[in-house]
Coordinates of C-alpha atoms in Angstrom, one line a residue:
X16 CA 161.1 82.4 -177.3
X17 CA 157.8 81.3 -175.8
X18 CA 155.9 82.4 -179.0
X19 CA 158.3 80.5 -181.0
X20 CA 157.7 77.3 -179.4
X21 CA 154.2 77.5 -179.2
X22 CA 153.7 78.5 -182.8
X23 CA 156.0 75.5 -183.7
X24 CA 154.1 73.3 -181.8
X25 CA 150.9 74.6 -183.2
X26 CA 152.1 74.4 -186.7
X27 CA 153.2 70.9 -186.4
X28 CA 149.9 69.9 -184.8
X29 CA 147.8 71.8 -187.2
X30 CA 149.8 70.2 -190.2
X31 CA 149.2 66.8 -188.8
X32 CA 145.4 67.7 -188.6
X33 CA 145.4 68.7 -192.1
X34 CA 147.1 65.5 -193.1
X35 CA 144.4 63.5 -191.3
X36 CA 141.6 65.2 -193.0
X37 CA 143.0 65.8 -196.5
X38 CA 145.7 63.0 -196.8
X39 CA 148.4 65.5 -197.6
X40 CA 148.4 64.6 -201.4
X41 CA 149.8 61.1 -201.1
X42 CA 149.6 57.8 -199.5
X43 CA 151.3 57.3 -196.2
X44 CA 154.6 55.5 -196.0
X45 CA 155.4 52.8 -193.6
X46 CA 156.8 54.1 -190.2
X47 CA 155.3 57.7 -190.8
X48 CA 153.7 59.4 -187.8
X49 CA 150.0 59.5 -187.5
X50 CA 147.3 61.5 -185.5
X51 CA 143.7 61.2 -184.6
X52 CA 141.8 64.1 -183.1
X53 CA 138.5 64.0 -181.3
X54 CA 136.4 66.1 -179.1
X55 CA 135.0 64.7 -175.8
X56 CA 132.7 66.0 -173.2
X57 CA 134.4 64.5 -170.1
X58 CA 137.8 63.5 -169.0
X59 CA 136.7 59.8 -168.6
X60 CA 135.4 59.8 -172.3
X61 CA 138.8 61.5 -173.6
X62 CA 140.5 58.8 -171.7
X63 CA 138.6 55.8 -173.0
X64 CA 139.0 57.3 -176.5
X65 CA 142.7 57.2 -176.7
X66 CA 142.9 54.0 -174.6
X67 CA 140.7 52.1 -177.1
X68 CA 142.9 53.0 -180.0
X69 CA 145.9 51.7 -178.2
X70 CA 148.2 54.7 -178.4
X71 CA 149.8 57.3 -176.1
X72 CA 147.3 59.5 -174.6
X73 CA 147.5 63.4 -174.8
X74 CA 144.4 64.9 -173.3
X75 CA 144.2 68.7 -173.3
X76 CA 141.5 71.0 -172.2
X77 CA 139.8 73.6 -174.7
X78 CA 139.4 77.1 -173.3
X79 CA 137.5 79.8 -174.9
X80 CA 140.4 82.0 -175.4
X81 CA 142.2 79.2 -177.3
X82 CA 140.3 80.0 -180.2
X83 CA 141.8 83.6 -180.3
X84 CA 145.4 83.7 -179.4
X85 CA 147.1 81.2 -181.8
X86 CA 148.3 79.0 -178.9
X87 CA 148.9 75.4 -179.2
X88 CA 145.3 74.5 -178.4
X89 CA 144.0 76.6 -181.3
X90 CA 143.7 73.1 -182.8
X91 CA 140.3 73.3 -181.4
X92 CA 139.3 75.8 -184.4
X93 CA 139.3 72.8 -186.7
X94 CA 137.1 70.9 -184.7
X95 CA 133.2 71.4 -185.2
X96 CA 131.3 71.8 -182.0
X97 CA 134.4 72.3 -179.6
X98 CA 133.3 74.5 -176.6
X99 CA 135.1 75.9 -173.6
X100 CA 135.7 73.0 -171.1
X101 CA 135.9 70.2 -173.8
X102 CA 138.6 67.8 -173.8
X103 CA 140.5 67.2 -177.1
X104 CA 142.3 63.9 -177.4
X105 CA 145.2 63.7 -179.6
X106 CA 146.5 60.1 -180.5
X107 CA 150.1 60.0 -181.7
X108 CA 152.1 56.9 -182.9
X109 CA 155.5 56.2 -184.3
X110 CA 156.9 59.8 -183.9
X111 CA 160.7 59.7 -183.4
X112 CA 162.5 62.0 -180.9
X113 CA 166.0 60.8 -181.5
X114 CA 167.2 63.8 -183.5
X115 CA 166.0 66.2 -181.0
X116 CA 166.3 64.7 -177.2
X117 CA 170.2 65.3 -177.0
X118 CA 169.7 69.0 -177.9
X119 CA 167.2 69.7 -175.2
X120 CA 168.9 71.3 -172.0
X121 CA 165.8 71.4 -169.9
X122 CA 164.1 68.4 -168.5
X123 CA 160.2 68.1 -168.8
X124 CA 158.5 68.3 -165.4
X125 CA 157.7 65.3 -163.4
X126 CA 154.8 65.4 -161.2
X127 CA 153.5 62.7 -158.7
X128 CA 150.5 60.9 -159.9
X129 CA 148.2 61.6 -157.0
X130 CA 148.9 65.2 -156.7
X131 CA 148.4 65.8 -160.4
X132 CA 145.2 63.9 -160.7
X133 CA 143.8 65.6 -157.5
X134 CA 144.7 69.2 -158.1
X135 CA 144.9 69.4 -161.9
X136 CA 142.8 66.8 -163.7
X137 CA 140.0 67.0 -161.2
X138 CA 139.5 70.7 -161.9
X139 CA 140.3 70.5 -165.8
X140 CA 138.0 72.7 -167.5
X141 CA 136.4 74.4 -164.6
X142 CA 138.2 77.5 -164.6
X143 CA 140.6 79.8 -166.6
X144 CA 143.9 78.9 -165.2
X145 CA 146.6 78.9 -167.7
X146 CA 147.0 75.1 -167.8
X147 CA 148.1 74.6 -171.4
X148 CA 150.2 71.5 -171.1
X149 CA 150.4 68.0 -172.8
X150 CA 151.1 65.2 -170.4
X151 CA 151.7 61.4 -170.3
X152 CA 151.5 59.0 -167.5
X153 CA 154.8 57.0 -166.7
X154 CA 154.5 54.7 -163.8
X155 CA 153.5 56.7 -160.6
X156 CA 154.3 60.2 -162.2
X157 CA 153.2 62.3 -164.9
X158 CA 155.6 63.9 -167.4
X159 CA 154.4 67.5 -168.5
X160 CA 155.5 69.2 -171.8
X161 CA 157.3 72.5 -170.9
X162 CA 157.2 73.6 -174.4
X163 CA 153.5 73.5 -174.9
X164 CA 152.8 75.9 -172.0
X165 CA 152.4 79.7 -172.0
X166 CA 155.0 79.4 -169.2
X167 CA 157.3 77.3 -171.0
X168 CA 160.8 76.5 -169.2
X169 CA 163.2 79.2 -169.6
X170 CA 166.4 78.3 -171.4
X171 CA 165.0 76.1 -174.1
X172 CA 167.7 76.1 -176.8
X173 CA 166.9 77.9 -180.1
X174 CA 168.6 75.1 -181.9
X175 CA 165.5 72.8 -181.4
X176 CA 163.5 72.5 -184.6
X177 CA 161.0 70.0 -183.6
X178 CA 158.4 70.1 -181.0
X179 CA 160.8 69.5 -178.0
X180 CA 159.4 67.3 -175.6
X181 CA 156.0 65.6 -176.9
X182 CA 153.6 63.8 -174.5
X183 CA 153.9 60.8 -177.2
X184 CA 157.5 60.4 -176.4
X185 CA 158.6 57.8 -173.9
X186 CA 160.1 58.7 -170.7
X187 CA 162.7 55.9 -171.1
X188 CA 164.2 57.6 -174.2
X189 CA 164.8 60.8 -172.1
X190 CA 166.2 58.8 -169.4
X191 CA 168.6 56.9 -171.7
X192 CA 169.7 60.2 -173.3
X193 CA 170.6 61.4 -169.8
X194 CA 168.4 64.2 -170.1
X195 CA 166.2 63.4 -167.1
X196 CA 166.6 61.0 -164.2
X197 CA 164.3 58.2 -163.5
X198 CA 161.0 59.2 -162.0
X199 CA 161.9 57.7 -158.7
X200 CA 165.3 59.5 -158.8
X201 CA 163.5 62.8 -159.9
X202 CA 161.2 62.9 -157.0
X203 CA 163.5 61.9 -154.2
X204 CA 163.8 64.4 -151.6
X205 CA 167.0 66.1 -151.2
X206 CA 167.5 67.9 -147.8
X207 CA 169.4 71.3 -147.6
X208 CA 172.9 71.2 -146.0
X209 CA 175.9 73.1 -145.7
X210 CA 177.4 71.0 -148.5
X211 CA 174.6 71.7 -151.2
X212 CA 173.6 75.4 -150.2
X213 CA 174.9 78.6 -149.1
X214 CA 174.3 79.2 -145.5
X215 CA 174.4 82.9 -144.2
X216 CA 174.2 83.6 -140.4
X217 CA 172.2 86.3 -139.2
X218 CA 171.4 86.9 -135.5
X219 CA 172.7 83.6 -134.6
X220 CA 170.3 81.6 -137.4
X221 CA 170.8 80.6 -140.8
X222 CA 169.3 82.0 -144.1
X223 CA 169.5 79.4 -146.9
X224 CA 170.1 80.0 -150.4
X225 CA 171.5 78.9 -153.6
X226 CA 170.9 75.3 -153.7
X227 CA 173.3 73.6 -155.9
X228 CA 171.7 70.1 -156.2
X229 CA 169.4 68.8 -159.2
X230 CA 166.5 67.4 -157.0
X231 CA 163.0 68.5 -157.9
X232 CA 161.9 67.7 -154.2
X233 CA 163.6 69.9 -151.6
X234 CA 163.3 69.9 -147.9
X235 CA 164.5 73.0 -145.9
X236 CA 165.3 71.8 -142.2
X237 CA 164.7 73.7 -139.2
X238 CA 168.3 73.0 -138.0
X239 CA 171.6 72.6 -139.8
X240 CA 174.6 71.6 -137.8
X241 CA 173.0 72.1 -134.5
X242 CA 172.2 75.8 -135.6
X243 CA 168.6 76.9 -136.3
X244 CA 167.4 77.9 -139.8
X245 CA 164.8 80.7 -139.8
X246 CA 164.7 82.1 -143.3
X247 CA 164.2 80.4 -146.9
X248 CA 166.3 82.9 -148.6
X249 CA 165.9 84.7 -152.1
X250 CA 167.4 82.4 -154.8
X251 CA 166.9 79.3 -152.9
X252 CA 166.8 77.3 -156.3
X253 CA 166.7 78.0 -160.1
X254 CA 165.6 74.4 -160.6
X255 CA 161.9 73.8 -161.8
X256 CA 161.2 72.1 -158.6
X257 CA 157.8 70.3 -158.2
X258 CA 157.7 69.7 -154.2
X259 CA 159.1 72.0 -151.3
X260 CA 158.8 71.1 -147.7
X261 CA 159.8 73.9 -145.1
X262 CA 160.0 72.5 -141.5
X263 CA 158.4 73.8 -138.5
X264 CA 160.3 76.5 -136.7
X265 CA 161.3 78.6 -139.9
X266 CA 159.9 81.9 -139.9
X267 CA 160.2 83.5 -143.3
X268 CA 160.3 82.7 -146.9
X269 CA 162.0 85.6 -148.9
X270 CA 160.9 87.2 -152.1
X271 CA 162.3 85.2 -155.1
X272 CA 162.9 82.1 -153.1
X273 CA 161.8 79.6 -155.9
X274 CA 162.2 81.3 -159.3
X275 CA 160.8 78.6 -161.4
X276 CA 157.7 77.5 -159.8
X277 CA 155.6 76.5 -162.8
X278 CA 155.8 72.8 -161.6
X279 CA 155.5 73.6 -158.0
X280 CA 152.3 71.7 -156.6
X281 CA 153.3 70.0 -153.5
X282 CA 154.3 72.6 -150.8
X283 CA 154.3 72.2 -147.1
X284 CA 154.5 75.5 -145.4
X285 CA 154.4 75.2 -141.3
X286 CA 152.4 77.8 -139.2
X287 CA 155.7 78.9 -137.7
X288 CA 156.3 80.9 -141.0
X289 CA 154.9 84.5 -140.5
X290 CA 156.4 86.3 -143.5
X291 CA 156.1 85.2 -147.3
X292 CA 157.7 87.8 -149.5
X293 CA 156.2 89.3 -152.6
X294 CA 156.9 86.7 -155.3
X295 CA 158.3 84.3 -153.2
X296 CA 157.1 81.7 -155.8
X297 CA 157.8 83.2 -159.3
X298 CA 155.9 81.8 -162.3
X299 CA 153.5 79.9 -160.5
X300 CA 151.3 77.9 -162.8
X301 CA 149.1 75.4 -160.6
X302 CA 146.9 77.8 -158.6
X303 CA 143.4 77.2 -157.6
X304 CA 140.2 79.3 -157.6
X305 CA 138.3 79.6 -154.4
X306 CA 135.4 81.9 -154.8
X307 CA 136.8 85.2 -155.4
X308 CA 140.2 84.2 -154.4
X309 CA 143.2 82.9 -156.3
X310 CA 144.9 80.4 -153.8
X311 CA 148.3 78.6 -153.8
X312 CA 149.1 75.7 -151.5
X313 CA 145.7 75.8 -150.0
X314 CA 146.5 78.5 -147.6
X315 CA 148.0 81.5 -149.5
X316 CA 145.5 84.0 -150.9
X317 CA 147.4 85.4 -153.9
X318 CA 144.5 87.7 -155.4
X319 CA 141.2 88.9 -154.9
X320 CA 139.0 88.9 -157.9
X321 CA 135.9 90.3 -156.5
X322 CA 134.4 93.7 -156.1
X323 CA 132.6 93.7 -152.6
X324 CA 133.0 96.6 -150.2
X325 CA 132.5 94.5 -147.3
X326 CA 134.5 91.2 -147.1
X327 CA 135.3 88.4 -144.8
X328 CA 138.5 86.6 -145.4
X329 CA 137.8 82.7 -145.8
X330 CA 138.8 80.6 -142.8
X331 CA 141.3 78.6 -144.7
X332 CA 143.5 81.6 -145.7
X333 CA 146.6 81.9 -143.4
X334 CA 148.5 84.2 -145.5
X335 CA 147.4 87.2 -147.4
X336 CA 149.9 87.9 -150.3
X337 CA 151.5 91.3 -150.7
X338 CA 149.3 93.8 -152.4
X339 CA 146.2 91.6 -152.5
X340 CA 143.8 94.6 -151.8
X341 CA 146.0 97.5 -152.7
X342 CA 144.3 100.7 -153.9
X343 CA 140.8 99.1 -153.6
X344 CA 139.3 102.7 -152.7
X345 CA 135.9 101.4 -152.3
X346 CA 136.7 98.8 -149.5
X347 CA 134.9 99.8 -146.2
X348 CA 135.0 96.7 -144.1
X349 CA 137.4 93.7 -143.6
X350 CA 136.8 90.8 -141.2
X351 CA 139.6 88.4 -140.8
X352 CA 138.9 84.9 -139.8
X353 CA 140.7 83.1 -137.1
X354 CA 143.5 81.3 -138.5
X355 CA 145.2 84.2 -140.5
X356 CA 148.8 84.4 -139.5
X357 CA 150.0 86.9 -141.9
X358 CA 149.1 90.2 -143.9
X359 CA 151.5 90.7 -146.5
X360 CA 153.3 94.0 -147.5
X361 CA 150.9 96.7 -149.0
X362 CA 148.1 94.3 -148.6
X363 CA 145.6 97.1 -147.9
X364 CA 147.7 100.1 -148.8
X365 CA 145.7 102.9 -150.2
X366 CA 142.2 101.6 -149.0
X367 CA 141.2 105.1 -148.0
X368 CA 137.5 104.0 -147.1
X369 CA 138.6 101.1 -144.9
X370 CA 136.8 102.0 -141.8
X371 CA 136.1 98.8 -139.9
X372 CA 139.1 96.3 -139.3
X373 CA 138.8 93.2 -136.7
X374 CA 142.2 91.8 -136.2
X375 CA 142.1 87.9 -135.2
X376 CA 143.8 86.4 -132.3
X377 CA 145.8 84.1 -134.6
X378 CA 147.7 87.1 -136.4
X379 CA 151.5 87.1 -136.0
X380 CA 152.8 89.5 -138.7
X381 CA 151.7 92.7 -140.2
X382 CA 153.9 93.6 -143.3
X383 CA 155.5 96.6 -144.6
X384 CA 153.1 99.4 -145.6
X385 CA 150.1 96.8 -144.9
X386 CA 147.6 99.6 -144.1
X387 CA 149.5 102.6 -145.5
X388 CA 147.1 105.6 -145.9
X389 CA 144.2 103.6 -144.9
X390 CA 143.0 106.7 -143.2
X391 CA 139.2 105.8 -142.3
X392 CA 139.5 103.4 -139.3
X393 CA 140.1 104.8 -135.9
X394 CA 141.2 102.0 -133.7
X395 CA 144.1 99.5 -133.9
X396 CA 143.9 96.7 -131.3
X397 CA 146.5 93.8 -131.7
X398 CA 146.4 90.5 -129.9
X399 CA 149.2 89.3 -127.9
X400 CA 150.2 86.8 -130.7
X401 CA 151.3 89.7 -133.0
X402 CA 155.1 89.7 -133.0
X403 CA 156.1 91.9 -135.8
X404 CA 154.8 95.2 -137.2
X405 CA 156.4 96.1 -140.5
X406 CA 157.9 99.4 -141.5
X407 CA 155.3 102.1 -142.5
X408 CA 152.6 99.3 -141.5
X409 CA 150.1 102.0 -140.3
X410 CA 151.8 105.1 -141.7
X411 CA 149.3 108.0 -142.2
X412 CA 146.5 106.2 -140.5
X413 CA 145.6 109.6 -139.5
X414 CA 142.3 108.9 -137.8
X415 CA 143.3 106.3 -135.4
X416 CA 142.7 107.6 -131.8
X417 CA 143.2 104.5 -129.9
X418 CA 146.2 102.0 -130.3
X419 CA 146.6 98.9 -128.2
X420 CA 150.0 97.1 -128.4
X421 CA 149.8 93.9 -126.3
X422 CA 152.7 91.9 -124.6
X423 CA 154.1 89.5 -126.9
X424 CA 155.0 92.1 -129.8
X425 CA 158.9 92.0 -130.5
X426 CA 159.5 94.3 -133.4
X427 CA 158.3 97.6 -134.4
X428 CA 159.4 98.7 -137.8
X429 CA 160.6 102.0 -139.3
X430 CA 157.8 104.6 -139.4
X431 CA 155.3 102.0 -138.4
X432 CA 152.9 104.7 -137.1
X433 CA 153.9 107.9 -138.4
X434 CA 150.9 110.3 -138.3
X435 CA 148.8 107.7 -136.3
X436 CA 147.4 109.0 -133.2
X437 CA 147.3 112.2 -134.9
X438 CA 145.1 115.5 -135.0
X439 CA 146.1 118.8 -136.6
X440 CA 144.6 120.3 -133.5
X441 CA 146.8 118.2 -131.1
X442 CA 143.8 117.7 -128.9
X443 CA 144.4 113.9 -128.7
X444 CA 147.0 113.9 -125.9
X445 CA 147.6 110.2 -126.0
X446 CA 149.8 108.1 -123.8
X447 CA 151.9 105.4 -125.4
X448 CA 152.6 102.2 -123.6
X449 CA 155.2 100.0 -125.2
X450 CA 155.0 96.3 -124.0
X451 CA 158.0 95.0 -122.2
X452 CA 158.2 92.2 -124.9
X453 CA 159.2 94.8 -127.5
X454 CA 162.8 94.5 -128.4
X455 CA 163.1 96.6 -131.6
X456 CA 161.8 100.1 -132.0
X457 CA 162.5 101.3 -135.7
X458 CA 163.7 104.8 -137.0
X459 CA 160.9 107.5 -136.5
X460 CA 158.3 104.7 -135.5
X461 CA 155.9 107.3 -133.9
X462 CA 157.0 110.5 -135.7
X463 CA 154.3 113.3 -135.7
X464 CA 151.9 111.3 -133.2
X465 CA 150.0 113.4 -130.6
X466 CA 151.7 111.7 -127.8
X467 CA 152.3 113.4 -124.5
X468 CA 153.7 110.6 -122.6
X469 CA 155.6 107.3 -123.3
X470 CA 155.6 104.3 -120.6
X471 CA 157.1 101.0 -120.8
X472 CA 159.7 99.8 -123.1
X473 CA 162.0 98.0 -120.4
X474 CA 162.9 95.2 -122.9
X475 CA 164.2 97.3 -125.7
X476 CA 167.5 96.1 -127.3
X477 CA 167.5 98.3 -130.1
X478 CA 166.0 101.7 -130.7
X479 CA 166.5 103.5 -134.1
X480 CA 166.7 107.1 -135.1
X481 CA 164.6 109.5 -133.2
X482 CA 161.4 107.3 -132.8
X483 CA 159.4 109.9 -131.2
X484 CA 160.4 112.9 -133.5
X485 CA 157.9 115.9 -133.5
X486 CA 155.7 114.6 -130.5
X487 CA 155.2 116.7 -127.5
X488 CA 156.6 113.9 -125.4
X489 CA 159.9 114.2 -127.1
X490 CA 160.0 118.0 -127.2
X491 CA 159.8 118.0 -123.5
X492 CA 161.9 114.9 -122.8
X493 CA 164.7 115.3 -120.3
X494 CA 164.8 119.2 -121.2
X495 CA 166.7 120.0 -117.8
X496 CA 169.3 117.3 -118.3
X497 CA 172.3 117.0 -120.3
X498 CA 171.6 113.3 -121.5
X499 CA 168.2 112.6 -122.5
X500 CA 168.2 108.7 -121.9
X501 CA 165.2 106.3 -122.3
X502 CA 165.6 102.8 -121.1
X503 CA 169.1 103.1 -121.6
X504 CA 169.2 104.6 -125.2
X505 CA 170.6 108.2 -125.8
X506 CA 167.6 110.2 -127.6
X507 CA 168.9 113.8 -126.9
X508 CA 172.1 115.5 -126.0
X509 CA 171.1 118.8 -124.5
X510 CA 173.9 121.5 -125.1
X511 CA 173.6 124.7 -127.4
X512 CA 173.9 124.1 -131.1
X513 CA 177.1 126.1 -130.9
X514 CA 178.9 123.6 -128.7
X515 CA 182.3 122.8 -130.2
X516 CA 183.9 120.3 -127.7
X517 CA 184.2 116.7 -126.9
X518 CA 181.4 114.6 -126.1
X519 CA 182.0 111.8 -123.7
X520 CA 179.0 109.5 -123.2
X521 CA 178.2 108.1 -119.7
X522 CA 178.3 104.6 -118.6
X523 CA 175.0 102.8 -119.0
X524 CA 174.2 104.0 -122.6
X525 CA 173.0 101.1 -124.7
X526 CA 172.6 102.7 -127.8
X527 CA 172.6 106.2 -129.7
X528 CA 169.3 107.0 -131.3
X529 CA 169.5 110.4 -132.9
X530 CA 171.0 112.5 -130.0
X531 CA 173.6 114.3 -132.0
X532 CA 171.2 115.8 -134.7
X533 CA 171.9 119.4 -135.6
X534 CA 175.0 119.6 -133.5
X535 CA 177.1 120.6 -136.4
X536 CA 180.2 122.1 -134.6
X537 CA 181.0 118.9 -132.3
X538 CA 184.5 118.0 -133.0
X539 CA 184.9 114.7 -131.1
X540 CA 182.7 111.9 -129.6
X541 CA 183.8 109.4 -127.0
X542 CA 181.4 106.3 -126.9
X543 CA 181.1 104.4 -123.7
X544 CA 182.1 100.8 -123.4
X545 CA 178.9 98.6 -123.2
X546 CA 177.0 100.7 -126.0
X547 CA 175.8 98.2 -128.6
X548 CA 174.2 100.5 -131.4
X549 CA 174.6 103.6 -133.3
X550 CA 171.6 104.6 -135.4
X551 CA 171.2 105.4 -139.2
X552 CA 171.9 109.1 -139.9
X553 CA 173.3 109.7 -136.2
X554 CA 176.3 112.0 -137.3
X555 CA 174.6 113.0 -140.7
X556 CA 174.7 116.9 -139.8
X557 CA 178.0 116.8 -137.7
X558 CA 180.1 118.3 -140.4
X559 CA 183.0 119.4 -137.8
X560 CA 183.6 116.0 -136.3
X561 CA 187.3 114.9 -136.7
X562 CA 187.4 112.0 -134.1
X563 CA 185.2 109.4 -132.9
X564 CA 186.1 106.7 -130.5
X565 CA 183.8 103.4 -130.8
X566 CA 184.4 100.6 -128.4
X567 CA 184.3 96.9 -129.4
X568 CA 180.9 96.4 -127.7
X569 CA 179.2 98.3 -130.5
X570 CA 177.8 95.6 -132.8
X571 CA 175.6 97.7 -135.0
X572 CA 176.4 100.7 -136.9
X573 CA 173.7 102.2 -139.1
X574 CA 174.6 102.3 -142.8
X575 CA 174.4 106.0 -143.1
X576 CA 175.5 106.8 -139.5
X577 CA 178.6 108.7 -140.5
X578 CA 177.6 109.8 -144.1
X579 CA 178.8 113.3 -143.3
X580 CA 180.3 116.1 -145.6
X581 CA 184.1 115.7 -144.4
X582 CA 184.2 112.1 -143.9
X583 CA 187.8 112.0 -145.3
X584 CA 188.9 114.0 -142.3
X585 CA 187.6 111.8 -139.8
X586 CA 189.7 109.4 -137.6
X587 CA 187.9 106.3 -136.1
X588 CA 189.5 105.1 -132.7
X589 CA 188.5 101.4 -132.5
X590 CA 189.8 98.0 -131.7
X591 CA 191.4 95.8 -134.3
X592 CA 188.8 93.3 -135.7
X593 CA 185.8 95.0 -134.3
X594 CA 182.5 96.0 -136.1
X595 CA 183.9 99.7 -136.0
X596 CA 187.2 98.8 -137.7
X597 CA 185.2 96.9 -140.5
X598 CA 182.7 99.7 -141.0
X599 CA 185.6 102.6 -141.0
X600 CA 187.6 100.8 -143.7
X601 CA 184.4 100.2 -145.8
X602 CA 183.8 104.1 -145.6
X603 CA 187.5 104.7 -146.2
X604 CA 187.8 106.5 -142.8
X605 CA 191.3 106.8 -141.2
X606 CA 191.6 104.3 -138.3
X607 CA 193.9 103.7 -135.3
X608 CA 193.8 101.2 -132.7
X609 CA 194.6 103.5 -129.8
X610 CA 191.4 103.2 -127.6

């Protein structure tokens, strides 16, 4: 579809050029369209050329590749002396749009005059950005042709036989046909509310998605109906928006939040945002070159285009996009400038030679697999401002012998430090101190680490499946006690593997975190009132289990907690309306409310 539109535009423009230079074999009739094409070396010259002719200006930039790829701008091949960075002016008069405008289902993009001039025109011709768009000025806004771009808008009807929107068309014609609102209406901000979007409550805060309005300028507030908004969700909007404001207090922008970001230029992201998902803004067109980096919104480093082995992240960078340095195996040293807030998922994954890493005080978030298999560096020292370490963040960083987690950290993701603090000879004998601020400790977070002692962890509210699996500390933990409880979480149940009876958990257990692994003959488990969580895989190997009592205090049950061979024979004793009852019915277990 994109090639069809681009070729159609190219054909029409090229035919018009031929008519200009050859006369097309006949005299021009009154009212027929006319076109004049010139090459200018500066934007000012280009503007003056079309203004002097008294016609609607169309100014496009010629790039080197435009002579090769058959795109709209291949009109340059007809012009002697056109070079990369030149401006081609096209002056078009008397072309009617009346036969095509009503068939066009997608509006042209409308961008604020100042932003377009500051961010686009000021840099036109200076880089290889894929900015292949015709445009025309309409009051305080520019109207851009979606059909003339390599990233033309999805959904343009196949039925269109003309050039679609042309920069020579008047915006008023589109407004009259009902295709686009007035420029003022198009740029008016619309605030997300419960009436125009989907609000999903997670942990007492909203995730916003599925905006149903038509505005091109969207504001995501920090609070809706007295409840905080923490996440800009996937699928926030399918509209080709041009402006997005995220209010202070929001912490995450999920992958796929803005699906049609080709017109997105004005973006306000507060420092409260610590995580931006991969492809949060899809089909970005208006990016900027800053040295070796491709930037968006002046603060997000999307790509690194250099080859240095020793790099310093620029001071203006606050967010490193996912996979930005992935598998750069020659990279040996990274210095993060103060101001960096977030390191995206897999940002340095596979950087096997990375030996020197200095984390800034400003850093708040380290994404999933951010340093996966970065095996060369030996020390991890994180400041008190780091609040979250993602799943597998330092997985297999096997040469790290010194790990410092400061107070302020709240979440350690699944397998975050697997094979970290590790040596095959087990001579490390490390002591792990979990800050009191940590609330969430993920599944197998420190598996296979050479840890002989674990301290701290008083603030834990959730502990996942066997976070210290295969460590010396865990092997010896509570070996003389029936119940191995760590800060309220049941890590071990010390009975012979052949035990066939009923297990009754003692008061005070806040969560079950892998205690029932390999107890294949246990037939019944009664969970104490006050327990709040059951980890993933908890009863995965308990094939003889026929009864389990789960009180209403349990608010989290891992998706695979009861995925065992004889699930159809299990009866779940639970209270009506509880999380346990919902879980049991989804898994098709038998239930009763005798608890």
